[in-house]
Short mmCIF file of C-alpha atoms in Angstrom, two decimals:
data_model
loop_
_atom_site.label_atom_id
_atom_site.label_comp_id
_atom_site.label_asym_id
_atom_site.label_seq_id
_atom_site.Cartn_x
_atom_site.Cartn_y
_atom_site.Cartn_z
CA UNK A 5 80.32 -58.13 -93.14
CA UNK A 6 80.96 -56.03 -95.89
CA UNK A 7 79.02 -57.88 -98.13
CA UNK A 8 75.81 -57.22 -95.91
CA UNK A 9 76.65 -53.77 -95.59
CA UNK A 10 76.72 -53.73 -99.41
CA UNK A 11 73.63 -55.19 -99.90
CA UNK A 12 71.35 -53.12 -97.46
CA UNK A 13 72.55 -49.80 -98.85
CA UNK A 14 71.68 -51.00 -102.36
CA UNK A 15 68.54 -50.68 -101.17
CA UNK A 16 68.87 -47.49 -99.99
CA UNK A 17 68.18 -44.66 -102.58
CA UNK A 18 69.21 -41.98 -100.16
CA UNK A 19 72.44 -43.02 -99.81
CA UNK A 20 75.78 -43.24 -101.89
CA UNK A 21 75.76 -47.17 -104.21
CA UNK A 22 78.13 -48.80 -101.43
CA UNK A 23 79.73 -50.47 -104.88
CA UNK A 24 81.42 -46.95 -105.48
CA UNK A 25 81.48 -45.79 -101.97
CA UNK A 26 85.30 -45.25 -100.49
CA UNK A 27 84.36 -45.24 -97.26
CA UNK A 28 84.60 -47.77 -94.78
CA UNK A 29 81.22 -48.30 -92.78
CA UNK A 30 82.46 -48.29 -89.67
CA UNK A 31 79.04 -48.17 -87.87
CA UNK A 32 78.24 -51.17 -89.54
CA UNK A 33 81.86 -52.61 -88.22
CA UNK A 34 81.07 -50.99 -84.66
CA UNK A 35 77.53 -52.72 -84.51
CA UNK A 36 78.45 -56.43 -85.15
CA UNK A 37 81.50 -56.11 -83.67
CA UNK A 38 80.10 -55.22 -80.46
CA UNK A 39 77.77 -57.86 -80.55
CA UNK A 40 80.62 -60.53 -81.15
CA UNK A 41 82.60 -58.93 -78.01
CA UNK A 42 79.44 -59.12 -75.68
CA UNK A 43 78.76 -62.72 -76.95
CA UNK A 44 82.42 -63.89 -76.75
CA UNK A 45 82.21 -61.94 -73.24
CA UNK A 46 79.02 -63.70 -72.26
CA UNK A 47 80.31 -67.15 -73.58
CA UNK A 48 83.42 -67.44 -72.04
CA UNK A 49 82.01 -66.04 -68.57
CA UNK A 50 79.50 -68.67 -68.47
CA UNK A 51 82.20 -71.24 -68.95
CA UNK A 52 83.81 -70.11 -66.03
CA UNK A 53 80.91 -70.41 -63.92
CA UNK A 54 79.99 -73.00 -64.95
CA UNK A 55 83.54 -75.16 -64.30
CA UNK A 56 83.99 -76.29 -60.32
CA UNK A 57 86.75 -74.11 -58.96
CA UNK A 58 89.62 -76.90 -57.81
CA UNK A 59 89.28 -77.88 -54.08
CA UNK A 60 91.03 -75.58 -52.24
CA UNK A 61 91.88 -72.99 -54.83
CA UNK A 62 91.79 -70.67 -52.44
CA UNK A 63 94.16 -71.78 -49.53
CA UNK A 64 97.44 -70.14 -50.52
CA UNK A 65 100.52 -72.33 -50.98
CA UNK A 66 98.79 -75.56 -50.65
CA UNK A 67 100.57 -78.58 -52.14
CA UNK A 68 98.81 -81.05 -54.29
CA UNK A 69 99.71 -84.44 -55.20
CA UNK A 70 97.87 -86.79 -57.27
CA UNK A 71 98.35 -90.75 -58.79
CA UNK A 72 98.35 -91.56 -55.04
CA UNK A 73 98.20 -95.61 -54.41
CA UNK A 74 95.83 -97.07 -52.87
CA UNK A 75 96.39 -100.55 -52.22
CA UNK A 76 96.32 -102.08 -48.54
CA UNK A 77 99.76 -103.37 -47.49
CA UNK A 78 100.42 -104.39 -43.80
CA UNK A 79 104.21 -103.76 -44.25
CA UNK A 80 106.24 -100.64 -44.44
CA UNK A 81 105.38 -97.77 -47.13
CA UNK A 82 107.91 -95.67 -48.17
CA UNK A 83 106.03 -91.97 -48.59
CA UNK A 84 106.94 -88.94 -50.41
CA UNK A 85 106.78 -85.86 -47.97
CA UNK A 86 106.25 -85.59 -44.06
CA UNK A 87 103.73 -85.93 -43.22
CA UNK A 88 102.41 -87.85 -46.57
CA UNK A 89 99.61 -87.01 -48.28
CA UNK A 90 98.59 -90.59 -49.71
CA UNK A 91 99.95 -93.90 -50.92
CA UNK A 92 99.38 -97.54 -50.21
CA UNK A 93 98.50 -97.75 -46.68
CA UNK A 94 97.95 -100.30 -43.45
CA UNK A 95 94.11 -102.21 -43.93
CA UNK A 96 93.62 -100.50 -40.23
CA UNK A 97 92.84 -96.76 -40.26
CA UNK A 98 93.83 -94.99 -37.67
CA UNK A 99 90.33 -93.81 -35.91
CA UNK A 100 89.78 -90.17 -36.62
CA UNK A 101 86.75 -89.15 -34.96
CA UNK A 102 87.74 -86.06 -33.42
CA UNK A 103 90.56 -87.88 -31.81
CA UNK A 104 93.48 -86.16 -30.05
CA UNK A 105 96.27 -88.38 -29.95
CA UNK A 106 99.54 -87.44 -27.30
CA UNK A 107 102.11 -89.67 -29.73
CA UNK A 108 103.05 -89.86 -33.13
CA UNK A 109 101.15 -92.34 -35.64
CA UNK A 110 101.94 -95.12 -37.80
CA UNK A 111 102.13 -93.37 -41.21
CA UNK A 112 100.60 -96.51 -42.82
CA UNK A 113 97.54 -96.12 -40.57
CA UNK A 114 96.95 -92.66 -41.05
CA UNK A 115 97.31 -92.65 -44.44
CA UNK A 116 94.06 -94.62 -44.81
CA UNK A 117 92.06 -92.22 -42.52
CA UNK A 118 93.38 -90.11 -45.01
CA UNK A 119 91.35 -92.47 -47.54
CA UNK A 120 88.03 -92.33 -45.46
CA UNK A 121 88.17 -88.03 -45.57
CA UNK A 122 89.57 -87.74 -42.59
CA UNK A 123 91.94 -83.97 -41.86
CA UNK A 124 94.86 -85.15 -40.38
CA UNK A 125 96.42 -82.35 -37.80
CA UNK A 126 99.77 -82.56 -36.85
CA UNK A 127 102.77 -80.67 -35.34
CA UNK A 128 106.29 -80.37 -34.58
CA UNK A 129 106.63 -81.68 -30.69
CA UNK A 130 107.61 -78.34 -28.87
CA UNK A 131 104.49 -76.09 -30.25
CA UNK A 132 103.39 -73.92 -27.55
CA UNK A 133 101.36 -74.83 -25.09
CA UNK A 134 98.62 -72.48 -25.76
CA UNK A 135 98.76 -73.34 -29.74
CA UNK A 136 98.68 -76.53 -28.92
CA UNK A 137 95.48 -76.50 -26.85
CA UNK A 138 93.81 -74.42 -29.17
CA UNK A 139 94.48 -77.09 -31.62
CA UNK A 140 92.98 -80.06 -29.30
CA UNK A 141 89.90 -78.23 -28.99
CA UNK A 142 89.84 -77.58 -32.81
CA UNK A 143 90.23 -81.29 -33.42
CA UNK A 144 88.02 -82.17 -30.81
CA UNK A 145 85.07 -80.37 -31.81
CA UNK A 146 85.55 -81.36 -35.65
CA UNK A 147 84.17 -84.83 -36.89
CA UNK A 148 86.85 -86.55 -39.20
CA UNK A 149 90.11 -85.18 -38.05
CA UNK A 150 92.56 -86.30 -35.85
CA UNK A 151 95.81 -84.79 -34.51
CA UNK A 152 99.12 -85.91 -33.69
CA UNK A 153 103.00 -84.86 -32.98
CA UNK A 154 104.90 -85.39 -36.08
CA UNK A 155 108.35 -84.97 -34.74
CA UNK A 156 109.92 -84.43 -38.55
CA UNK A 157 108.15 -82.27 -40.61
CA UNK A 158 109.57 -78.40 -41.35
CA UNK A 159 106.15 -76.70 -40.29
CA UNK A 160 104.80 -75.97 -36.88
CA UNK A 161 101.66 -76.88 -37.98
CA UNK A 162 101.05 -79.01 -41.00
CA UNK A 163 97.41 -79.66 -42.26
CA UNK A 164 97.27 -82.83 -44.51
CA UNK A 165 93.68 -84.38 -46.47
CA UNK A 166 94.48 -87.49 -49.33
CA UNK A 167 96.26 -85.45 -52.17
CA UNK A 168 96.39 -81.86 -50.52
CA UNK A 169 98.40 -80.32 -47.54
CA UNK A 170 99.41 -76.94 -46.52
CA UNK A 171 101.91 -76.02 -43.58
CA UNK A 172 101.58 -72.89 -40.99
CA UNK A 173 102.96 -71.54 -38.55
CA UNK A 174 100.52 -70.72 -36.11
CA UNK A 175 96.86 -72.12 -34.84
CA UNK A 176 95.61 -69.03 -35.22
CA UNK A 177 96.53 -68.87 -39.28
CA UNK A 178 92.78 -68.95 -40.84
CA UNK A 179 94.07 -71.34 -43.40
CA UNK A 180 93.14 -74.08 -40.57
CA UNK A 181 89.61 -73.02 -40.59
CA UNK A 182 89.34 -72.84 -44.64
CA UNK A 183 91.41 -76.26 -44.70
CA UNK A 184 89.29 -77.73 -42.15
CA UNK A 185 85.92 -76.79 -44.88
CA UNK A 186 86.87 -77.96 -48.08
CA UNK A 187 88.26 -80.99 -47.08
CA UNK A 188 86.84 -82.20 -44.24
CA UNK A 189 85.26 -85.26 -46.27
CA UNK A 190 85.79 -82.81 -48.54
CA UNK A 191 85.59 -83.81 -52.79
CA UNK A 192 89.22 -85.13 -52.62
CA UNK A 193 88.15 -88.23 -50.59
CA UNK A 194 88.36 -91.60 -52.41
CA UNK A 195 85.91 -93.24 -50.45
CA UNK A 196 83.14 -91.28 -49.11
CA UNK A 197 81.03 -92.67 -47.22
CA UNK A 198 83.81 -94.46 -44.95
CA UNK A 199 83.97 -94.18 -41.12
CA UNK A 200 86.38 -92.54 -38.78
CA UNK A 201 85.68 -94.89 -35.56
CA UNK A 202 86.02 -98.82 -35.21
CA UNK A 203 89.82 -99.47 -36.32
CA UNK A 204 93.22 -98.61 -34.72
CA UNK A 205 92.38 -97.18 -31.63
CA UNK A 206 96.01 -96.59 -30.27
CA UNK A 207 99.04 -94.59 -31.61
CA UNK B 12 64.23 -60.68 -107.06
CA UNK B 13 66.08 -64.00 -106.17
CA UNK B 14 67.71 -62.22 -103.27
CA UNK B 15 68.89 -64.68 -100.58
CA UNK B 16 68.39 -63.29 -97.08
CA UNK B 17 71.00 -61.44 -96.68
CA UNK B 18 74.19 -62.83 -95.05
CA UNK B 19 74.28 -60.00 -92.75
CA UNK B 20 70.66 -59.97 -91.30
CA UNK B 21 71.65 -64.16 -90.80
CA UNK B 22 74.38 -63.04 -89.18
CA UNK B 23 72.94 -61.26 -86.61
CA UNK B 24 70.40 -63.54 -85.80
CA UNK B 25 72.95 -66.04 -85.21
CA UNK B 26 74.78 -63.46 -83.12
CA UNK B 27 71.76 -62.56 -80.83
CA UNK B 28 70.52 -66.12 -79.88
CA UNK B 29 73.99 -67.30 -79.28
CA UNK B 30 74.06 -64.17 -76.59
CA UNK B 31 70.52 -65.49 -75.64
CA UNK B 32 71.74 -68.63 -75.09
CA UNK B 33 75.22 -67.46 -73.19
CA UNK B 34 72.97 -65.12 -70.96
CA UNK B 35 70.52 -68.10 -70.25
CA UNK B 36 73.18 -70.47 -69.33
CA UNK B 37 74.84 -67.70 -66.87
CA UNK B 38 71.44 -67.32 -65.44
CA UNK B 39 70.93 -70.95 -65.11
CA UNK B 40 73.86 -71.62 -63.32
CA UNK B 41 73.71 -68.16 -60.57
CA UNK B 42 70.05 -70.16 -59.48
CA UNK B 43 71.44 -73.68 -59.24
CA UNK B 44 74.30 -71.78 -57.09
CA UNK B 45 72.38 -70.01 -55.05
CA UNK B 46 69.64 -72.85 -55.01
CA UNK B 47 69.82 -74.70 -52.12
CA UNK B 48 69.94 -73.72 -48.20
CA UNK B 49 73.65 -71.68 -46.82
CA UNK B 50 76.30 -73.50 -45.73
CA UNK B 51 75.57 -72.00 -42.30
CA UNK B 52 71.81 -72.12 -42.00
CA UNK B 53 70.03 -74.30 -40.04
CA UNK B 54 69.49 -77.43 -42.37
CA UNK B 55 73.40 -77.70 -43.47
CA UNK B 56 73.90 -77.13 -39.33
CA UNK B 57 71.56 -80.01 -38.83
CA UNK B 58 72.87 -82.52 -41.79
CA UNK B 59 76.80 -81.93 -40.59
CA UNK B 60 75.80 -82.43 -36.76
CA UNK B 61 73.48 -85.19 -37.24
CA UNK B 62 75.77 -86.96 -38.85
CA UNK B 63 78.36 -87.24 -36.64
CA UNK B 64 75.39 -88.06 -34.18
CA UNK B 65 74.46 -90.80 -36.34
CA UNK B 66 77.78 -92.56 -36.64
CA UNK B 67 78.21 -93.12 -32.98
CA UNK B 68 74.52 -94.91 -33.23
CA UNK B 69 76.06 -96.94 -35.78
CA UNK B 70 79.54 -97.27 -33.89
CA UNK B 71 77.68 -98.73 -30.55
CA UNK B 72 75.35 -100.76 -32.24
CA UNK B 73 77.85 -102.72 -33.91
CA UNK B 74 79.98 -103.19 -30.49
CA UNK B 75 76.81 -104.68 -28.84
CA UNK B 76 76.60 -106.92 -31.68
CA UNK B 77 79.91 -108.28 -30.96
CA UNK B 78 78.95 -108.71 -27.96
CA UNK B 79 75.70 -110.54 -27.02
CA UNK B 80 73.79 -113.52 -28.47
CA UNK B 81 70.83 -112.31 -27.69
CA UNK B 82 68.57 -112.03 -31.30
CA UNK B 83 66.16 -109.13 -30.46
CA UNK B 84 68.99 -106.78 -29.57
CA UNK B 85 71.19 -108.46 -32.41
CA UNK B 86 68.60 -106.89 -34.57
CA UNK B 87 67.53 -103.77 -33.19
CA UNK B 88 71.11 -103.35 -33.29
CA UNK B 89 71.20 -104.11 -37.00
CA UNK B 90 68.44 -102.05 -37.78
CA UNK B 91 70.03 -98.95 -36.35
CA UNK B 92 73.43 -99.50 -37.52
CA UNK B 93 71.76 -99.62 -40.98
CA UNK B 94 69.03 -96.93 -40.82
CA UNK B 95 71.51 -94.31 -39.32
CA UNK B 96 74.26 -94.87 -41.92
CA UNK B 97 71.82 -95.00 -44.81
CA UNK B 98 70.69 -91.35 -43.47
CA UNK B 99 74.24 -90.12 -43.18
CA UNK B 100 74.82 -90.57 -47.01
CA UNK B 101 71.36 -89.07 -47.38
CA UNK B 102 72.66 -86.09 -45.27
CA UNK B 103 75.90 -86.21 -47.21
CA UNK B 104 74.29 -85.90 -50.13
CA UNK B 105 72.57 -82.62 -49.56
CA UNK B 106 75.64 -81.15 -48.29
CA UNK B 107 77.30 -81.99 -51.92
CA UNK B 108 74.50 -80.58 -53.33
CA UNK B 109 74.21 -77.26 -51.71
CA UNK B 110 77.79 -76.81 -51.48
CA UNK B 111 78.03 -76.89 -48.16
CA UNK B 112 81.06 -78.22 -45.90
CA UNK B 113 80.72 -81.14 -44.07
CA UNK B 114 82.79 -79.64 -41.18
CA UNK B 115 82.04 -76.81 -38.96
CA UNK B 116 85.43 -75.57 -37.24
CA UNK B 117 83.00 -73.06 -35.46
CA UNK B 118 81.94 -75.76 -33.50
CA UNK B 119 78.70 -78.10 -33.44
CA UNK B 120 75.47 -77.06 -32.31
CA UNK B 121 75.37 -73.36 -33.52
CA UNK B 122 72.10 -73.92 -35.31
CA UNK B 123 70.40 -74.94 -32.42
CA UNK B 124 71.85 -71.35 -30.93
CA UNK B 125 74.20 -73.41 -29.01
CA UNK B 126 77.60 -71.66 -29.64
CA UNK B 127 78.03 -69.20 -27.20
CA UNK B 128 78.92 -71.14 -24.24
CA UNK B 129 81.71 -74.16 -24.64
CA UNK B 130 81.43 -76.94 -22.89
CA UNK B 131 82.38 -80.02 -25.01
CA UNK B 132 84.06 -83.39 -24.65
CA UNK B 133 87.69 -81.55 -24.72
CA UNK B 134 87.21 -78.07 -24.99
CA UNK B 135 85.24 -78.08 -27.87
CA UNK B 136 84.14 -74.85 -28.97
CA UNK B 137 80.54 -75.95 -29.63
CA UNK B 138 78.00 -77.28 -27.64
CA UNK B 139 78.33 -81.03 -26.75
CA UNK B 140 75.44 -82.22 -28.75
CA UNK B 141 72.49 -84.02 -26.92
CA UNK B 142 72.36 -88.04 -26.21
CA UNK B 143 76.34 -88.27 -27.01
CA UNK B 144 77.91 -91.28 -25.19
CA UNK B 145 81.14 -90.67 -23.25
CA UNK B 146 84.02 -92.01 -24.75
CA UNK B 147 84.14 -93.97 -21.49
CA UNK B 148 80.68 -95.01 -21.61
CA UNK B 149 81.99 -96.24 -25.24
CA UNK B 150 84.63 -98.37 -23.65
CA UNK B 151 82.76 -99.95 -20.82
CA UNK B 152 80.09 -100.99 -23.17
CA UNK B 153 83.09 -102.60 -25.59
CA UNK B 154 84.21 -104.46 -22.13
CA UNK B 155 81.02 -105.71 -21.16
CA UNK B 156 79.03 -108.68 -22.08
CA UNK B 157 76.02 -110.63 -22.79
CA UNK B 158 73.38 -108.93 -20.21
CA UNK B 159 75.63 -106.20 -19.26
CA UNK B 160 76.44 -105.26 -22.34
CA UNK B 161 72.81 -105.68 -23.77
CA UNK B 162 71.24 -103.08 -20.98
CA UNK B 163 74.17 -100.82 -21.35
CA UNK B 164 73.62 -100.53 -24.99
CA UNK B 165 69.89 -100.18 -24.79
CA UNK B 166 70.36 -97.34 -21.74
CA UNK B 167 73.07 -95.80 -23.77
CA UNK B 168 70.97 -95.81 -27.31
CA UNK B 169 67.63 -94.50 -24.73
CA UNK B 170 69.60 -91.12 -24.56
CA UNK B 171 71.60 -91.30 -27.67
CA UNK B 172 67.50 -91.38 -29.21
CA UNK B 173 66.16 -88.84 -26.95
CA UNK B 174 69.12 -86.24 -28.36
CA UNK B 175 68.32 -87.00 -31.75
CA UNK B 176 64.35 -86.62 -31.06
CA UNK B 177 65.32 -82.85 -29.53
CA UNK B 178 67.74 -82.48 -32.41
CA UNK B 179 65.19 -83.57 -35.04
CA UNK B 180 62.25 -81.15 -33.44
CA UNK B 181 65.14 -78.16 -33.23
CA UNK B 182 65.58 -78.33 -37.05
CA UNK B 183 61.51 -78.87 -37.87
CA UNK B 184 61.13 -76.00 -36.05
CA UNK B 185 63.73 -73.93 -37.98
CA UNK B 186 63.00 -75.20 -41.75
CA UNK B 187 60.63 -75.32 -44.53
CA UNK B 188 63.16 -77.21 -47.10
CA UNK B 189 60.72 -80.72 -48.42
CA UNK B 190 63.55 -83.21 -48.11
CA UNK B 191 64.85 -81.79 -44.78
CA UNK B 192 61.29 -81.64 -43.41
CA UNK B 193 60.68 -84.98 -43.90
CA UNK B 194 63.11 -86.53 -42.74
CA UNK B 195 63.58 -85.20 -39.71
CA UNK B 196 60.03 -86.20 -38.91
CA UNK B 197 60.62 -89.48 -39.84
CA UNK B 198 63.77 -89.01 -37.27
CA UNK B 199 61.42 -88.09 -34.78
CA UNK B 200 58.32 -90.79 -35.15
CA UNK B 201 61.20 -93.63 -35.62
CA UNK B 202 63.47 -92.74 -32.81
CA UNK B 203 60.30 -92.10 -30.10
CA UNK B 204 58.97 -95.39 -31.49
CA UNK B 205 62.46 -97.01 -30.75
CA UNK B 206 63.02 -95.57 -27.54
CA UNK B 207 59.24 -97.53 -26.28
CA UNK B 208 60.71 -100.82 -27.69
CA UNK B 209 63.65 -100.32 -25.93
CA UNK B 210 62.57 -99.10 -22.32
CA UNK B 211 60.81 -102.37 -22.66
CA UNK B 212 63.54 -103.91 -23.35
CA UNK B 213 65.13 -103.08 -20.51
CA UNK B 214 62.45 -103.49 -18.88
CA UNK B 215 62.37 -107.18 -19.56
CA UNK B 216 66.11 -107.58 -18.15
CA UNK B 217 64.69 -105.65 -14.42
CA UNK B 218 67.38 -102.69 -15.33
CA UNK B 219 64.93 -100.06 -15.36
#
C-alpha cells in the first residue's frame, strides 16, 4: 500500500518525494481501506444469504436430533425421548392424513409417518377440553399430521417431525402454527414423496 | 520507463470487481428469493390443496383395484392413481422451489376466498374442499365388491373430478404463472374428459 502511495507521488512534482516524506498518507490508508471493509462487508453478507437458514431456526427451544435409523423392524424399538423423534420403525405407518386418533399409538408405527413427513401432534391425557378441540380441528384441517394422547411425555403439548420436536404448553402457543409450516413435509423428511393414507388404520 | 503498473492501481482494480462481484451475487440471490409466487397467494394455495385432493384420487383408486376384476375400471383406476401422484410431486416441486410450505394451518381453501366460514370434516377451520369423499364413503367403498364397488368408485371419482374441475378453473382464473397455467388446464380438459368416460361407465352397469 505504501509502495503505491510511493510511486504515484513520485510522479507528482507538486508534492513532497514520498521517499523523504515523514508522514503517513493516511488518505491513501483511508481509501483502500474502506474499500476492503465494504468488500469484506459485501462478501461475507452474500454468504449469508446465500446459505439456507436450518429448518426451523426460528421456533425457539426446538430439539434436534440427527443419525436417526431407519431400518423397518416389526419388533419393539427402544427410542430416545417421548415422544421420539426417529429411529428404526414398524414397515406399517400409522395413517396420518389429518387423522385424529382418541388412543395412544404404537411408537414403532408412528415413527414411520414420521418418515413419510408427517407432524405428529400429541398430548398429555387430561389437556383441557377446549385445547384439546382446538387441536382436533388443527389436525383435521392439516394434510400430513396426526394427533394422539401420549400419556408420558413432560409437555402438554408436544409437536414432533423426523429429527425435530418442540413442547408447549398451550394450543394457542404460535409455535404450533410455525411448526406446522416448516415441517409439514417439510425439508427434514427422508422420503418425500410418501403417503399418509393406506397403512395402519387403527391405534 | 520500465514502470510496471503500479501495484496499487492493480490493487484497486482487484478490489472493485471483487465488490462487483459480491454486490452481483447479493443481487442475484434477493431475485431468486423473491422469484417465485408467495407462500400465501393463490398458486402455492392451489399446489398445497390440490394435493391433498389428489392423494385421496390416488387412495380410492387403488381400493377399487383391490377390489374388482373388472379390466376397464382396473385401468382407469391405474391411470388416475398414476396421473394424480405424478402431479403431486409436480406440485411439490414448486412449493420447494418458491419456498413455500406445504401446510396451511389457516385452513384449506382460502385461495378460493373460502376461509371465512368453517365447515369441514371435523371442525376444520377451512373450507371442506369440493368433490372430497367422506371418510365413510371411503370405508363403504373398501367393504364393497366387484359391481358395488366398481359403481361406487366411479360415482365417488364423478364428484371427486367435478371438485377438481371447479378447483382447477378457481386457480386459472386467479394466475398468470406458465407452469401453473398449464397445468391446471390440463387438470381441467383431463378430468371433464374422465368424468364422460365414466358417467358411461356407469352408465353401462344401469347405476345412473
Amino acid at each position: 500500500m505504501s509502495k503505491g502511495a510511493r510511486n504515484r507521488n513520485s510522479n507528482s512534482k507538486a508534492r513532497p518525494n514520498a521517499l523523504t516524506e515523514r508522514q503517513t498518507p493516511w488518505g491513501v490508508i483511508a481509501f483502500y481501506g474502506s474499500i476492503g471493509v465494504l468488500a469484506i462487508v459485501a462478501i461475507t453478507y452474500a454468504f449469508i444469504l446465500s446459505r439456507p437458514e436450518p429448518a426451523g431456526a426460528s421456533i425457539k427451544d426446538l430439539v434436534q436430533k440427527d443419525d436417526l435409523g431407519r431400518d423397518h423392524t416389526s419388533g419393539t424399538v427402544k427410542y430416545d425421548g417421548a415422544p421420539p423423534m426417529g429411529g428404526d420403525h414398524d414397515p406399517m405407518w400409522q395413517n396420518c392424513d389429518a387423522r385424529v386418533y382418541e388412543q395412544p399409538l404404537r411408537n414403532e408405527n408412528a415413527v414411520h409417518s414420521l418418515e413419510h413427513g408427517a407432524v405428529w401432534i400429541t398430548y398429555r391425557p387430561g389437556l383441557d377440553a377446549a385445547q384439546l378441540s382446538a387441536l382436533k380441528a388443527k389436525v383435521s384441517a392439516t394434510g400430513y399430521t396426526f394427533l394422539s394422547p401420549y400419556p408420558s411425555q413432560k409437555d402438554p403439548i408436544t409437536l414432533t417431525a423426523w429429527g425435530s420436536q418442540v413442547g408447549v404448553q398451550s394450543a394457542s402457543d404460535t409455535r404450533i402454527d410455525a411448526f406446522l409450516r416448516t415441517f409439514v413435509k417439510g425439508p427434514q423428511t427422508p422420503e418425500p414423496g410418501a403417503a399418509c393414507d393406506g397403512a395402519k388404520d387403527a391405534p | 520507463m520500465t514502470e510496471r503498473p503500479a501495484p496499487g492501481r492493480r490493487a484497486t482494480a482487484v478490489l472493485v470487481a471483487v465488490l462487483l462481484l459480491a454486490a452481483a451475487a447479493v443481487a442475484a440471490s434477493a431475485f431468486l428469493r423473491s422469484g417465485g409466487p408467495g407462500p400465501d397467494g393463490p398458486e402455492a394455495g392451489f399446489a398445497r390443496d390440490m394435493s391433498a385432493h389428489h392423494a385421496q384420487a390416488v387412495r380410492m383408486s387403488f381400493i377399487v383395484r383391490d377390489r374388482t376384476r373388472d379390466e376397464r375400471v382396473r385401468l382407469l383406476a391405474y391411470d388416475i392413481a398414476n396421473t394424480q401422484s405424478q402431479q403431486i410431486g409436480m406440485m411439490t416441486a414448486w412449493l420447494d422451489e418458491w419456498d413455500a410450505p406445504k401446510a396451511d394451518p389457516g385452513g384449506s381453501m382460502r385461495w378460493m376466498g373460502h376461509g371465512a366460514h368453517g365447515g369441514g370434516a371435523g371442525g376444520a377451520s377451512g373450507a371442506r374442499m369440493p368433490g372430497m369423499a367422506t371418510e365413510a364413503q371411503i370405508g363403504e367403498l373398501q367393504k364393497a365388491d366387484g359391481r358395488d364397488a366398481e359403481t361406487r368408485y366411479l360415482s365417488l371419482m364423478i364428484e371427486h373430478h367435478r371438485g377438481g374441475v371447479e378447483m382447477a378453473r378457481a386457480v386459472l382464473a386467479r394466475t398468470g404463472h406458465d407452469r401453473v397455467e398449464r397445468l391446471a388446464r390440463t387438470m381441467v380438459d383431463g378430468q371433464e374428459a374422465e368424468i364422460r368416460l365414466m358417467e358411461g361407465m356407469l352408465r353401462e352397469r344401469g347405476a345412473r
